[in-house]
Amino acid sequence: MRTLPISRRAVLAGTAAAAASLPLSQGRAQAAATPAKSGYRWRNVVQGGTGFITGVLFHPSVRGLAYLRTDIGGAYRWDDRADRWIPLTDHLGWDDWNLLGVEAMAVDPAHPNRVYLSLGAYTQSWAGNGAVLRSDDRGTTWKRTDLSVQLGANEDGRGCGERLLVDPRDSDTVWLGTRHDGLLKSTDRGATWQAVSFPAAPSATGQGVTLLVAAGRSVYAGWGDSDGTSANLYRTSDGATWEAVPGQPAGTAAKVPIRAAYDRHTRELYVTYANAPGPNGQSDGSVHKLRTTSGKWTEVTPVKPGGTTADGSADSFGYGGVAVDARRPGTLVVSTNNRWSLVDTLYRTTDGGRTWTSLKDTAVLDVSETPYLKWGADEPKFGWWIQAVGLDPFDSRNIVYGTGATLYGTRDLKHFAPRIRGVEEASVRQLISPPTGRAHLLSGCGDIGVMYHQRLTASPARGMASNPVFGTSTGLSLATAEPSYVVRAGWGDHGNGASSDDGGETWTPFKTQPAPARSAPGPIATNADASVLLWSFGTANPAYRSTDNGATWTEIPTFPKGAAPVADPLDPTRCYAFDTTTGTLFASTDSGRTFTARATGLSSGDTEFQLAAAPGRTGDLWLSLKGNGLYRSTDGGAAFTRVSSCHAAHTLGFGKAARGASYPALYMVGATDAITAVHRSDDEAKTWTRINDDRHQWGWTGAAITGDPRVYGRVYIATNGRGVQYGEPA
């Protein structure tokens, strides 16, 4: 599973030149229930991982110390006593959204408290440059150096690496491999960086340096842009000059070195290869070892890709992760990757690769703590997109491996279970907090569809909403007068829309769906009394209407294409939509049959807006227009007035009113001064109180926010990579 980001067409604000060493006042996000400085206590709604684990790294000299990285959800440190992961990058704020993608990690074997992160999710021009964080206290506090180059933690090749390494000869020297800008070196522990001479020329579109690994006192670098004849593995023994490793195995020049690990007992370097960087697109791969003392190469591939399976499918895959046992010579594990037909596995050897055992073949999987991993089937799969593998240097049977959706672990080589407590990586799109029922929250996400959270502190017992199972959710709506009725839309293999009569516990697919639903399922809404459904299908298609719970659909010619339908909370005949192309508010007074233009001249051309209707009122609309501010209409959209108390509004929601107040509490991600933050207002937006602080920011939070209609002060925030955050007054 890939956690898909929401594309942000903006360059990072305030990105400094290379070598600008900036201290951070923020520390790590506190575990579970530590109050923020704002007086709010922030926690994750537990989903159970839900994203691609791209790297896991045990510290070689400290028992129980490990780090984990993700493609869009930041980095974590393992707390062995609490048996959970501690987030380390929640301090990164709105303008630094691109830095929630972690390209690589490094630890210093000689100084256990030092850890380094290279950050940057995308290499496109709109994403801004990368950065390096360095810490002397295991990530509790950080110092930051902004780079003049870009990194690609959520692009192809994000499971390669690590691309960051502390030099084995000198702890002050740190190496950083980039995708398009060659090899960088720091001699002051990451404070400043300089490009160094490297034998291979970087490509504007390639992978560049795919891995850095120490083998004794030498450093090896994998190169992902070989032309099929040149070398793709280089080394330096003096830290100054690099050379191609001699005698590289036949057939590997056209492949990408994915990962490497060094057995200090046998002085052998193991390298995994694939014909594409992954995680997708790999169909061939191999495993080789180099005896560094003699230069001899030996192929030790467990199973060669090729041939067909019993059902006639091609058995194609590459090799990804590799981890060497620090205590037992010749003992290591490697992973297959992109093996969809027979499912990916870990192979383990105790004799240096002469013989291998597939751990999947005898594995007993227990996903009771994260039921969504069954993906609507009877049994979970061992995993896919396995490029991150870790082997505890103090316990030969303690193995962890990352997948596209979680981190699995075993302590006996047979029983596997998610080892994911504390990690949440979902890209959240929609949130509903029902006024009644067993669940206080329903969430709609990228890749994992809709979840029904009967408890905020445990992964949903029913897993993902099924019948049908969605990949990415595109719409979620509740009938305010009939709150047990909920509808959802999204990308599914067996239908793209469904309804629920029990508040989202169980679902029934629509009997039919409009033709555009197969190619462009978009936002969906039910009116107040659940008698009408409105479904939008992007700017190229008309919207559709149903009055029989999805049994039949009729086109709505007057609905603005691509707009998100919004139902009036009290009057079932009223519905609204905002046309971003023209900056026009459209309204319907005949239950969505026809829409007419009302207020015009509002901001246009920006797709990241939100129209919200205040609960318990008719025609009370709030329009968030990003940097153009917040607007309100009390006459059903005939006219809007700008709210003077804030100058930027990205998303707005409502919750239970404060004691003595007659209007619902307002929650907003926006700006009342220079900082984009989370705010609450108890007086209809006359004044605002910031309720998050600098340690709790979570990058981009512009998709959705909602208060709880039953609990004053409780708020749920959708993040793009850190799941659902919820806060309550401490």
XYZ file of C-alpha atoms in Angstrom, residues 373-709:
337
model
C -4.553 -5.607 7.805
C -6.940 -8.322 6.639
C -8.084 -5.890 3.900
C -11.560 -7.394 3.928
C -10.242 -10.952 3.479
C -10.260 -13.829 5.933
C -6.517 -13.889 6.506
C -3.804 -11.225 6.390
C -0.863 -11.389 4.011
C 2.754 -11.666 5.130
C 3.448 -8.332 3.484
C 4.296 -6.405 0.359
C 6.699 -3.591 -0.431
C 9.232 -5.120 1.964
C 12.350 -2.996 1.636
C 13.012 -2.194 5.298
C 14.412 -5.069 7.360
C 16.044 -4.871 10.791
C 17.758 -7.540 12.887
C 18.360 -6.812 16.560
C 22.144 -6.855 17.214
C 21.474 -8.212 20.713
C 18.835 -10.841 19.830
C 19.202 -12.997 16.718
C 15.513 -13.950 16.720
C 14.200 -10.400 16.975
C 13.470 -9.349 13.391
C 11.291 -6.519 12.134
C 10.312 -5.638 8.588
C 8.343 -2.824 7.056
C 5.542 -3.188 4.534
C 3.354 -0.804 2.616
C 0.972 -0.725 5.563
C 2.732 -1.607 8.810
C 5.814 -2.907 10.609
C 5.787 -6.610 11.473
C 8.020 -8.199 14.066
C 8.913 -11.617 15.434
C 10.907 -12.775 18.458
C 10.920 -16.489 17.658
C 11.107 -16.576 13.809
C 7.592 -18.024 13.649
C 5.014 -15.790 15.306
C 4.654 -12.390 13.666
C 2.531 -9.424 14.715
C 2.477 -5.700 13.968
C 5.003 -3.825 16.086
C 3.516 -0.478 15.338
C 2.251 1.081 18.568
C 2.727 4.823 18.371
C 3.165 4.939 14.595
C 0.328 6.479 12.575
C 0.936 7.442 8.959
C -2.446 7.774 7.292
C -3.141 10.604 4.876
C -6.552 11.629 6.195
C -9.130 13.223 3.879
C -12.491 13.350 5.705
C -13.687 13.390 9.321
C -17.147 13.023 10.859
C -17.938 13.138 14.571
C -21.536 11.864 14.909
C -23.862 13.446 17.481
C -25.093 10.023 18.613
C -24.097 6.373 18.410
C -21.259 4.193 19.654
C -18.520 5.885 17.651
C -17.318 9.415 18.246
C -15.417 9.441 14.960
C -15.442 8.191 11.373
C -12.371 8.848 9.237
C -11.838 8.706 5.486
C -8.235 8.241 4.356
C -5.965 7.656 1.433
C -5.269 3.956 0.790
C -7.245 2.598 3.774
C -10.719 3.909 3.009
C -13.109 4.571 5.882
C -12.740 3.517 9.513
C -15.333 3.398 12.289
C -13.624 4.382 15.543
C -15.691 2.938 18.359
C -12.607 3.612 20.524
C -10.055 6.339 19.953
C -7.313 4.375 21.700
C -7.518 1.119 19.727
C -7.443 0.215 16.064
C -11.040 -0.224 14.829
C -12.230 -3.736 15.632
C -14.005 -3.975 12.276
C -10.916 -2.808 10.396
C -11.601 -0.883 7.218
C -15.167 -0.373 6.093
C -16.067 -3.281 3.817
C -18.818 -4.111 1.357
C -17.082 -2.757 -0.605
C -13.497 -2.202 0.565
C -12.090 1.095 -0.653
C -8.540 2.073 -1.271
C -8.718 5.859 -1.042
C -11.818 7.535 0.352
C -13.146 10.498 -1.636
C -16.319 11.366 0.262
C -18.037 10.847 3.613
C -21.340 12.350 4.749
C -23.888 11.961 7.554
C -27.595 12.861 7.524
C -27.903 15.388 10.349
C -31.577 14.628 11.084
C -30.985 10.871 10.725
C -27.426 10.483 12.065
C -27.466 6.689 11.819
C -27.433 7.129 8.029
C -23.982 7.646 6.503
C -22.734 7.456 2.920
C -19.216 7.109 1.570
C -17.451 7.195 -1.795
C -14.010 6.099 -2.895
C -11.870 3.904 -5.092
C -12.927 0.264 -4.872
C -12.681 -2.872 -6.977
C -16.318 -3.817 -6.317
C -18.131 -0.508 -6.352
C -17.284 3.050 -5.411
C -20.195 4.017 -3.172
C -22.029 2.614 -0.156
C -24.460 3.542 2.605
C -24.858 2.604 6.251
C -27.953 2.570 8.462
C -26.092 1.978 11.722
C -23.781 4.958 11.859
C -20.984 3.404 9.815
C -20.563 0.000 11.509
C -21.802 -1.940 8.473
C -22.275 -0.953 4.862
C -24.304 -1.822 1.769
C -23.101 -0.937 -1.742
C -25.298 1.263 -3.864
C -27.344 -0.914 -6.220
C -26.108 1.148 -9.150
C -23.679 3.977 -9.671
C -23.312 6.596 -12.397
C -20.858 5.828 -15.172
C -18.249 8.380 -14.008
C -17.976 6.585 -10.655
C -15.749 3.969 -12.257
C -13.166 6.548 -13.274
C -13.613 9.565 -11.021
C -15.477 8.972 -7.752
C -15.592 12.276 -5.918
C -17.259 13.934 -2.927
C -20.697 12.717 -1.884
C -23.350 14.184 0.402
C -26.678 13.182 1.877
C -29.251 15.812 2.726
C -30.522 16.325 6.275
C -33.260 13.679 6.268
C -31.395 11.089 4.155
C -33.873 11.342 1.295
C -31.423 12.603 -1.347
C -27.842 11.809 -2.355
C -25.617 14.161 -4.353
C -22.429 12.783 -5.904
C -19.747 14.806 -7.712
C -17.311 13.365 -10.276
C -14.617 15.899 -11.082
C -14.435 18.805 -13.479
C -14.900 16.647 -16.586
C -18.197 15.060 -15.513
C -21.639 16.141 -14.333
C -22.833 15.478 -10.791
C -25.645 13.017 -10.093
C -28.599 12.782 -7.746
C -30.423 9.818 -6.224
C -33.679 9.701 -4.261
C -33.718 5.944 -3.653
C -30.467 5.321 -1.775
C -28.396 4.796 -4.892
C -30.722 2.477 -6.792
C -31.049 5.009 -9.628
C -29.257 8.249 -10.499
C -30.098 11.330 -12.544
C -27.758 13.974 -13.869
C -27.766 17.499 -12.350
C -26.957 19.811 -15.275
C -26.851 22.964 -13.140
C -24.433 21.642 -10.518
C -20.933 23.197 -10.866
C -18.639 20.452 -12.126
C -16.003 19.366 -9.659
C -17.590 21.084 -6.669
C -18.195 19.322 -3.356
C -21.890 19.159 -2.386
C -22.821 20.428 1.079
C -26.212 19.772 2.689
C -28.050 22.206 4.921
C -28.129 20.718 8.449
C -31.796 21.583 9.094
C -33.644 22.043 5.823
C -33.557 18.909 3.619
C -34.521 20.934 0.551
C -31.411 23.109 0.722
C -27.976 22.176 -0.633
C -24.897 24.203 -1.553
C -21.759 24.037 -3.686
C -18.857 26.410 -4.279
C -17.440 26.776 -7.785
C -13.742 27.519 -7.410
C -13.337 28.306 -11.109
C -15.572 31.374 -10.939
C -15.658 32.029 -7.198
C -19.422 31.537 -7.114
C -21.653 30.025 -4.436
C -24.449 27.865 -5.879
C -27.533 26.864 -3.904
C -30.510 24.576 -4.341
C -33.897 24.894 -2.662
C -35.451 21.850 -4.335
C -33.394 19.065 -2.768
C -30.642 19.267 -5.353
C -32.671 19.088 -8.562
C -31.409 22.481 -9.676
C -28.705 24.865 -8.527
C -28.573 28.622 -9.074
C -25.785 31.125 -8.579
C -25.912 33.340 -5.512
C -22.873 35.168 -4.183
C -20.238 35.831 -6.834
C -16.809 37.402 -7.002
C -15.306 35.281 -4.268
C -11.801 33.854 -4.670
C -11.439 31.691 -7.766
C -8.919 29.336 -9.299
C -7.754 27.671 -6.080
C -9.013 24.137 -5.483
C -8.052 24.052 -1.801
C -11.115 25.622 -0.203
C -13.769 24.393 2.178
C -17.467 25.184 2.475
C -19.054 24.223 5.801
C -22.576 24.556 7.179
C -23.034 25.318 10.861
C -24.950 22.546 12.685
C -28.483 23.214 13.883
C -28.984 26.231 11.614
C -30.322 26.916 8.147
C -28.286 28.877 5.647
C -25.388 29.566 8.043
C -22.358 28.954 5.822
C -18.628 29.387 6.395
C -16.184 29.507 3.491
C -12.456 28.934 4.053
C -10.408 30.388 1.203
C -6.843 29.704 2.366
C -4.749 32.861 2.199
C -7.818 34.839 1.141
C -9.348 34.387 4.544
C -12.601 33.196 6.103
C -16.058 34.291 4.969
C -19.526 33.818 6.442
C -23.044 33.904 5.057
C -26.202 33.816 7.178
C -28.640 33.951 4.257
C -27.928 30.720 2.438
C -25.087 32.098 0.342
C -26.752 35.187 -1.074
C -23.990 37.309 0.439
C -20.742 36.653 2.310
C -18.852 38.842 4.745
C -15.170 38.443 5.472
C -14.345 37.468 9.049
C -11.893 40.083 10.290
C -10.394 38.018 13.117
C -8.234 35.840 10.845
C -6.358 36.452 7.625
C -6.000 32.828 6.482
C -8.354 29.867 6.847
C -7.664 26.420 5.422
C -10.282 24.228 7.048
C -13.077 24.797 9.559
C -15.237 22.590 11.766
C -17.734 22.713 14.598
C -18.012 21.131 18.035
C -20.033 21.260 21.211
C -20.639 24.803 22.443
C -18.854 26.111 25.499
C -20.816 26.289 28.720
C -23.153 29.267 28.517
C -22.607 29.754 24.780
C -25.427 29.411 22.272
C -23.264 28.866 19.187
C -21.145 25.790 18.469
C -17.435 25.981 19.136
C -15.483 26.715 15.966
C -12.207 24.963 15.155
C -9.933 26.262 12.425
C -6.603 25.519 10.850
C -5.532 28.960 9.786
C -3.739 32.104 10.826
C -4.733 34.940 13.095
C -1.160 36.250 12.952
C 1.948 35.062 11.102
C 1.728 31.395 12.117
C -0.592 28.803 10.624
C -1.934 26.894 13.608
C -4.973 25.192 15.156
C -7.456 27.554 16.778
C -10.750 27.433 18.683
C -13.363 30.139 18.973
C -16.234 30.114 21.469
C -17.792 33.378 20.273
C -18.632 32.920 16.569
C -15.111 33.802 15.372
C -14.890 37.153 17.134
C -11.790 35.909 18.948
C -9.588 32.828 18.647
C -7.336 30.818 20.955
C -4.431 28.814 19.575
C -4.759 25.265 20.944
C -1.692 23.534 19.504
C 1.905 24.565 20.144
C 5.270 24.401 18.414
C 5.842 20.777 19.442
C 2.530 19.642 17.934
C 2.189 20.810 14.315
C 2.296 17.678 12.084
C 3.165 19.428 8.826
C 0.233 20.029 6.511
C -3.174 19.892 8.238
C -5.428 21.487 5.643
C -7.756 18.638 4.702
C -10.294 18.477 7.532
C -10.986 19.439 11.128
C -14.020 18.815 13.306
C -14.991 19.201 16.905
C -16.871 16.574 18.853
C -20.580 17.494 19.210
